[in-house]
CSV table of C-alpha atoms in Angstrom, one decimal:
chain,number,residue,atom,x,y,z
A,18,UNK,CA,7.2,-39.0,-23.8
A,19,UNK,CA,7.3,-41.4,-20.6
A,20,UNK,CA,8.5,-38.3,-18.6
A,21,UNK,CA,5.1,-36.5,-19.6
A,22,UNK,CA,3.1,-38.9,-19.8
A,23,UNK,CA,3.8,-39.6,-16.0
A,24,UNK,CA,2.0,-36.4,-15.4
A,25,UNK,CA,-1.1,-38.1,-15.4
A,26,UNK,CA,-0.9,-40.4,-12.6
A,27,UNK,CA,-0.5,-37.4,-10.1
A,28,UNK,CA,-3.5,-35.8,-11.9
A,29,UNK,CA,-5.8,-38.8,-11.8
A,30,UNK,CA,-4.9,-39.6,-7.6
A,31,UNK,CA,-5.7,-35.7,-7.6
A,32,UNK,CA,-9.4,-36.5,-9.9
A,33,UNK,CA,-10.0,-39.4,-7.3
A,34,UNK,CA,-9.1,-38.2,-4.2
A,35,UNK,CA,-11.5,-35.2,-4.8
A,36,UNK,CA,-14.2,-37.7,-3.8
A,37,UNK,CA,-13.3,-38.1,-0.6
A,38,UNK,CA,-12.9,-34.4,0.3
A,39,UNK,CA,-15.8,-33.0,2.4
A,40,UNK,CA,-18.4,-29.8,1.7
A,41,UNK,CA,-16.9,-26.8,3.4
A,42,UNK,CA,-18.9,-25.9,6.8
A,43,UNK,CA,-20.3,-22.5,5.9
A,44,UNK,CA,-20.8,-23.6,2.3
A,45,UNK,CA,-23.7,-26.1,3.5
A,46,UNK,CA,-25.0,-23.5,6.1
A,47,UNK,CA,-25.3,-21.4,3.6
A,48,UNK,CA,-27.8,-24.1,1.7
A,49,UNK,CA,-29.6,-25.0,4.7
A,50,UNK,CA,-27.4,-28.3,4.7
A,51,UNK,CA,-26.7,-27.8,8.6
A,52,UNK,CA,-27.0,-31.5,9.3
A,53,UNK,CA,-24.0,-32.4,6.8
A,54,UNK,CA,-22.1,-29.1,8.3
A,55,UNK,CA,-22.5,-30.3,11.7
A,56,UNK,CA,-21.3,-33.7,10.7
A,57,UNK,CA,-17.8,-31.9,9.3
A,58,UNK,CA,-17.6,-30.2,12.2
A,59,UNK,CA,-17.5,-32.6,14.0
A,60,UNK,CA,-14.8,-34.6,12.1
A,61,UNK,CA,-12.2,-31.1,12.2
A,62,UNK,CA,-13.2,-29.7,16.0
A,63,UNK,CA,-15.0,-32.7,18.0
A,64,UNK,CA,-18.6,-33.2,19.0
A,65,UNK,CA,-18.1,-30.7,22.0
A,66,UNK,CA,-17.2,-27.7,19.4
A,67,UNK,CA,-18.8,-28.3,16.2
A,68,UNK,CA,-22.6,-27.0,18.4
A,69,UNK,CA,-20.6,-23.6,19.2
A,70,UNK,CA,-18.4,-23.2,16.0
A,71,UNK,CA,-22.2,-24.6,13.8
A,72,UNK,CA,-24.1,-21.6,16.1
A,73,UNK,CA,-20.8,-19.1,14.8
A,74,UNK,CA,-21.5,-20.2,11.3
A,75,UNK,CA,-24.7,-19.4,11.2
A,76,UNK,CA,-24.8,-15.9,12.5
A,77,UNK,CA,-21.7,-14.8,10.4
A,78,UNK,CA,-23.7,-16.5,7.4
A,79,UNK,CA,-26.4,-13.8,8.2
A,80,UNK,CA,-24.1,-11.1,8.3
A,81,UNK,CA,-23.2,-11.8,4.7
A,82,UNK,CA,-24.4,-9.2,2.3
A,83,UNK,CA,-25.2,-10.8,-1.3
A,84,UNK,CA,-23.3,-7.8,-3.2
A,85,UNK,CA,-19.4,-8.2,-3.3
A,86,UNK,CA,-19.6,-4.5,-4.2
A,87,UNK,CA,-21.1,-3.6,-0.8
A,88,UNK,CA,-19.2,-5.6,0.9
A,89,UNK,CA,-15.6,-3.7,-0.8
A,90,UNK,CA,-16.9,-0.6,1.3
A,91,UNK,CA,-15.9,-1.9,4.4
A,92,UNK,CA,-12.6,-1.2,4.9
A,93,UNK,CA,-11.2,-3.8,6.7
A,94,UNK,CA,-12.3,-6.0,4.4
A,95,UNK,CA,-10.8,-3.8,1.2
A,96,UNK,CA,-7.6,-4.4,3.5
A,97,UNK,CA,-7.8,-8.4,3.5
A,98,UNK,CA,-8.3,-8.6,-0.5
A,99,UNK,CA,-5.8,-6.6,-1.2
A,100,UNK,CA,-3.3,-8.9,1.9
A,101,UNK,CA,-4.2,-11.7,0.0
A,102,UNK,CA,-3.2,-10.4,-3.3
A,103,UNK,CA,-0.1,-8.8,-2.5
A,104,UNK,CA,0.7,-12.6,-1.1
A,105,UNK,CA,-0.3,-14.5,-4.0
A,106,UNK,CA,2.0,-12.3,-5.8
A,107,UNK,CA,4.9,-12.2,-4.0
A,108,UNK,CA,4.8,-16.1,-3.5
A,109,UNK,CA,6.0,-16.2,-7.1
A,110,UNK,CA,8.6,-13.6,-6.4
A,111,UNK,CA,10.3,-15.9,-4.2
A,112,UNK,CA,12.2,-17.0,-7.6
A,113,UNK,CA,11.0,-20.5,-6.3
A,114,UNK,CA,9.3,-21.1,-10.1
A,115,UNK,CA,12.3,-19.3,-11.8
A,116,UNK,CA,14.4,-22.3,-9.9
A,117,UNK,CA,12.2,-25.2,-10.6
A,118,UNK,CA,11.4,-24.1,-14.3
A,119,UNK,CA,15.3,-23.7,-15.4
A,120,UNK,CA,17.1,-25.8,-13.1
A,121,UNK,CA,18.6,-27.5,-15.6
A,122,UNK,CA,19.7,-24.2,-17.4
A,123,UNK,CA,21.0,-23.1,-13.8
A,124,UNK,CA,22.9,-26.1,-12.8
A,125,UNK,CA,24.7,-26.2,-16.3
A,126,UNK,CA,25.7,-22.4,-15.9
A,127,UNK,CA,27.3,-23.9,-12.8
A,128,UNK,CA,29.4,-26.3,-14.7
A,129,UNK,CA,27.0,-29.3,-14.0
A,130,UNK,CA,26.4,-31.9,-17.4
A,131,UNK,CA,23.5,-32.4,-19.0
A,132,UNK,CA,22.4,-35.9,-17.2
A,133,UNK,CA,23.8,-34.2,-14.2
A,134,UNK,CA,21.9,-31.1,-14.1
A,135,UNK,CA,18.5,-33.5,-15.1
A,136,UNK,CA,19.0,-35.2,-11.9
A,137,UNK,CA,19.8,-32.5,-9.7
A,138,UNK,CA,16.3,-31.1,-11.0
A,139,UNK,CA,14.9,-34.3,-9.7
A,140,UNK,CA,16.2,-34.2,-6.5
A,141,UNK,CA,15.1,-30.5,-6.2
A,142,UNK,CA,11.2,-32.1,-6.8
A,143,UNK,CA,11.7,-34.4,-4.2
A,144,UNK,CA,12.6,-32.0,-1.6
A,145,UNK,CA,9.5,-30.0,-2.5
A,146,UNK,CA,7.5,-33.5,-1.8
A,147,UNK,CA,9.5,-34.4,1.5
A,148,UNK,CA,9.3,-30.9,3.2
A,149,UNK,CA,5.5,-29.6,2.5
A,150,UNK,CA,5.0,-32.5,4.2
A,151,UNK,CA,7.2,-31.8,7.1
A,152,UNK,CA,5.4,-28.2,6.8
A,153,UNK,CA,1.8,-30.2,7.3
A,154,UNK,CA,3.0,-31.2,10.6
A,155,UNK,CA,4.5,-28.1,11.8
A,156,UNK,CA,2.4,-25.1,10.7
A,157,UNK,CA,-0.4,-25.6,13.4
A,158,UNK,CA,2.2,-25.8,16.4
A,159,UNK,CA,4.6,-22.7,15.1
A,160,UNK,CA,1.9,-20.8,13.2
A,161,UNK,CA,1.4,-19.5,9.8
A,162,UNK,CA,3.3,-16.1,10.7
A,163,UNK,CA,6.5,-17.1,12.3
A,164,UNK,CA,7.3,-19.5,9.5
A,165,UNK,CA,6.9,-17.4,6.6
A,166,UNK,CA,8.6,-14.3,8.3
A,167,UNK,CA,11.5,-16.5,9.1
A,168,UNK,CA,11.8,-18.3,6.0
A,169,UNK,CA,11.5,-15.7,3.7
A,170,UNK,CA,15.1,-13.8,5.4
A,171,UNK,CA,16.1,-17.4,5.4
A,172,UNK,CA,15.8,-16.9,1.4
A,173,UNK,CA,17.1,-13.7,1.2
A,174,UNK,CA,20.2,-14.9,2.4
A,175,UNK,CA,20.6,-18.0,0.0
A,176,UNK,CA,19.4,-15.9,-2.7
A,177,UNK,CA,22.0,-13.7,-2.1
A,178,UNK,CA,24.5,-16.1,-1.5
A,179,UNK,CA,23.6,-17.9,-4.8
A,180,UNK,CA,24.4,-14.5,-6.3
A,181,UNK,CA,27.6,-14.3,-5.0
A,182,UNK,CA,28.2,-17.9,-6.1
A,183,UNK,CA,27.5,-16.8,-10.0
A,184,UNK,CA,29.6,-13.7,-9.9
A,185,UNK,CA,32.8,-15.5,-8.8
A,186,UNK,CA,35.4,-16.1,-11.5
A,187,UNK,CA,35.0,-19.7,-10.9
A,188,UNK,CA,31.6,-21.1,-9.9
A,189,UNK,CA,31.6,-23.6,-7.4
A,190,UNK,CA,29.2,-26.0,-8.5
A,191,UNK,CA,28.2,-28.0,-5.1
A,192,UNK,CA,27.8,-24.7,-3.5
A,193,UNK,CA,25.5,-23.8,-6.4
A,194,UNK,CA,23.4,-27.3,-5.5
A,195,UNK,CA,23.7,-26.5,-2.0
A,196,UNK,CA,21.8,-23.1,-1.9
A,197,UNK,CA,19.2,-24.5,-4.6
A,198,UNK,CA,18.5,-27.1,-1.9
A,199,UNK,CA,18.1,-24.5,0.9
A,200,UNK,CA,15.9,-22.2,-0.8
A,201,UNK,CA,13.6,-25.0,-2.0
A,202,UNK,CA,13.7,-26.3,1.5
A,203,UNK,CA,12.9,-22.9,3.1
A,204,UNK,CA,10.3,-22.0,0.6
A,205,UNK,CA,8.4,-25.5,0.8
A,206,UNK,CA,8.5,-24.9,4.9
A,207,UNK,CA,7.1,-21.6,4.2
A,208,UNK,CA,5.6,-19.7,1.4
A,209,UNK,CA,4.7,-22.5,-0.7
A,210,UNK,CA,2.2,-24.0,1.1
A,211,UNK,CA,1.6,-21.7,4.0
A,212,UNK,CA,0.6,-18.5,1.1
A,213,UNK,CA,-2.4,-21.3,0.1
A,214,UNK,CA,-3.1,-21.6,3.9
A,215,UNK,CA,-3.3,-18.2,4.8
A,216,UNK,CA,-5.1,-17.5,2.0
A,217,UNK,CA,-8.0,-20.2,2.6
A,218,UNK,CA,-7.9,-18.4,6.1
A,219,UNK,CA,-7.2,-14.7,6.0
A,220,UNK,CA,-10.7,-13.7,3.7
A,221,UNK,CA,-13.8,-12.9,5.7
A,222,UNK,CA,-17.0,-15.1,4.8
A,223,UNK,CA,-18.3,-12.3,3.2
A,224,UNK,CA,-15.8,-12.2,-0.2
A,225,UNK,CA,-14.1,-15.5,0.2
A,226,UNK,CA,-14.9,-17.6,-3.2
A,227,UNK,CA,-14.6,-14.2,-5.0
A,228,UNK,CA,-11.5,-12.8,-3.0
A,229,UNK,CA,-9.9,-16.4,-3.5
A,230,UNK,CA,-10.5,-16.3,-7.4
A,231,UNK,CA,-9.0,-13.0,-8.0
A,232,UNK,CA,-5.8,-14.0,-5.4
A,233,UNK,CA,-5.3,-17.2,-7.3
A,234,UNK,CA,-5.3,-15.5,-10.6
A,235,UNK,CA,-3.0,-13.0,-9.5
A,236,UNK,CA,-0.6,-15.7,-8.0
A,237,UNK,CA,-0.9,-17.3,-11.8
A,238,UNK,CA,-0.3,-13.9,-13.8
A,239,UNK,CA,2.6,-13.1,-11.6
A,240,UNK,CA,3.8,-17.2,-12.4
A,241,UNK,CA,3.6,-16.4,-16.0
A,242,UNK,CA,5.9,-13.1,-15.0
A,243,UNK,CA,8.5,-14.8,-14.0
A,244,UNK,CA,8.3,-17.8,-16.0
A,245,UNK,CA,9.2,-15.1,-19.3
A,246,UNK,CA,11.1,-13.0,-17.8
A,247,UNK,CA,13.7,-15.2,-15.9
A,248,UNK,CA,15.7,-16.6,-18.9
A,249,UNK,CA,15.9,-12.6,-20.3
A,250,UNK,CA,17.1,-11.0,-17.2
A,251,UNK,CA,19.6,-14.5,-16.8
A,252,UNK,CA,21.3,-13.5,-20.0
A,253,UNK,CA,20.4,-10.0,-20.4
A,254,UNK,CA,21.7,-9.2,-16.7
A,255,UNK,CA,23.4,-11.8,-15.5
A,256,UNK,CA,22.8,-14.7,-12.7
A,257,UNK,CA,24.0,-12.6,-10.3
A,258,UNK,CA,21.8,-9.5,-10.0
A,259,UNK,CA,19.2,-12.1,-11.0
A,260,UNK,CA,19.2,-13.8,-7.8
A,261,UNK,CA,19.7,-10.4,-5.6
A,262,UNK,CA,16.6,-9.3,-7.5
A,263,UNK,CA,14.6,-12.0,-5.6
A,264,UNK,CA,16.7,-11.6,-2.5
A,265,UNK,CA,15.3,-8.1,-2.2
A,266,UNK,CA,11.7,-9.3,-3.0
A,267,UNK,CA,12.2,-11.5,-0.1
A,268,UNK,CA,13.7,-9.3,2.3
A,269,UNK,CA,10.7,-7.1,1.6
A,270,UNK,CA,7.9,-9.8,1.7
A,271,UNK,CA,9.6,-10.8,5.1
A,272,UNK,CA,8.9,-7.0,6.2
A,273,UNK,CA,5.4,-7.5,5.0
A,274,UNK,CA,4.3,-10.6,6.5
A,275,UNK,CA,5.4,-9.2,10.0
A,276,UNK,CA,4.0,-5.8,9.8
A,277,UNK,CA,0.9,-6.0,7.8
A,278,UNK,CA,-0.2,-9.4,7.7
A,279,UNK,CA,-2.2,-11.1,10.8
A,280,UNK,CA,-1.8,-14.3,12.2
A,281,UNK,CA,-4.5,-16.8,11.8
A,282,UNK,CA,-3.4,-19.6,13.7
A,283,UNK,CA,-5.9,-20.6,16.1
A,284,UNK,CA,-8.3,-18.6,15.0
A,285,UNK,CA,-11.8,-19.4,13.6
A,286,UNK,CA,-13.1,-18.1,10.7
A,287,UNK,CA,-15.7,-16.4,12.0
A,288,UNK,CA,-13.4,-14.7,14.5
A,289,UNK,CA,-10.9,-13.9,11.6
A,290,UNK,CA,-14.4,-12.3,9.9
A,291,UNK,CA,-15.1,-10.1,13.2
A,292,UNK,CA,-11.3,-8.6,13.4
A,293,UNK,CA,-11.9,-7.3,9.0
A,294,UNK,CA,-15.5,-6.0,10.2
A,295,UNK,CA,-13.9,-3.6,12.8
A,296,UNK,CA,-10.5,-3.2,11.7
């Protein structure tokens, strides 16, 4: 009972901090609240910039058609829905939730206890806190791209190697723990936050509420996939062919990212907008 009843202390910082969180930009422009705008802008870019980037706002706001069905006509912007979708989903095929969900199951089918295999699940949360923080202060410098292309090989391999790990006659526990540890690490420096961030980035003006409602329940449906399915294929198939299941998702998520997706590191909205209009 404690351990879910702690649930609401996160939920309640989450109700409060809400507060404190600021109108976006182009959500006020697009109210007439360009005083308030301005005064965000200022707080993200700097007096100097928020004039130019308020000035950017506002043209792109007039460049927004109010029918989301006229606005799917443009192709680039077709493009960039479907991006964003294809990311939400493949987020979940990282087998990140599969991990966190049944870690327990996983580390006892490694040979761990029952207290044991609570703790370890612990420890796997507290990695996810410590490094989406380290990714907070890193994705601006290396960029949105270069970490999610890197990291998702980077979980290909420990996937892999965590399906090795199952299909020996003996599984070594530690090196069970070890690549759990990894992958978390390497999805919380990459697609676990960084899908959210490219995602608030990647949609034009034009279809970004709308765009970000269907991506989000996508990313959810595609949870809910795995979430049932995980404990069937885990006894129906094994741990093994499991785990290379989700190694070949991230091998070709990795291919995606790099080929398909564009970076938007640096890059205002409004410029992100322009590169969909005439893509």
């Amino acid at each position: 009972r404690w351990m879910f009843g702690m649930g609401m202390v996160p939920a309640l910082l989450f109700f409060l901090l809400l507060f404190f969180v600021p109108e976006s930009p182009r959500y006020l422009v697009t109210k007439g609240f360009e005083d308030r705008a301005l005064s965000v802008l200022q707080r993200v870019a700097g007096s100097g910039q928020a004039h130019a980037d308020l000035e950017a706002i506002r043209q792109s706001v007039h460049e927004v058609t109010p029918s989301f069905r006229k606005d799917m006509q443009n192709p680039g912007i077709r493009k960039a829905l479907w991006i964003g979708i294809l990311l939400a989903i493949f987020q979940q095929f990282t087998g990140t939730n599969a991990v966190g969900y049944y870690a327990p199951l996983i580390f006892k089918a490694a040979g761990a206890g029952t207290n044991a295999a609570l703790y370890e699940t612990v420890i796997v949360g507290a990695i996810k806190v410590v490094f989406v923080i380290v990714l907070m202060l890193i994705v601006d410098r290396l960029g949105r791209k270069r970490l999610l292309v890197t990291n998702g090989w980077a979980m290909a391999v420990f996937l892999t190697a965590l399906g090795i790990a199952f299909a020996m006659p003996h599984i070594i526990t530690w090196l069970v723990l070890g690549l759990v540890f990894l992958h978390t690490i390497a999805y919380e420096l990459s697609w676990g936050g960084g899908v959210w961030i490219v995602l608030s980035e990647i949609y034009p003006n034009a279809i970004r509420g709308r765009a970000m409602s269907i991506a989000s329940f996508a990313l959810w449906f595609a949870t809910y996939l795995v979430a049932q399915f995980f404990p069937i294929l885990l006894h129906s198939i094994g741990g093994s062919w499991t785990f290379f299941i989700f190694a070949a998702f991230c091998v070709i998520m990795a291919i995606f990212m790099k080929r398909v997706v564009p970076e938007t590191s640096g890059k205002t909205m409004e410029r992100i907008q322009s590169d969909w209009m005439h893509a």
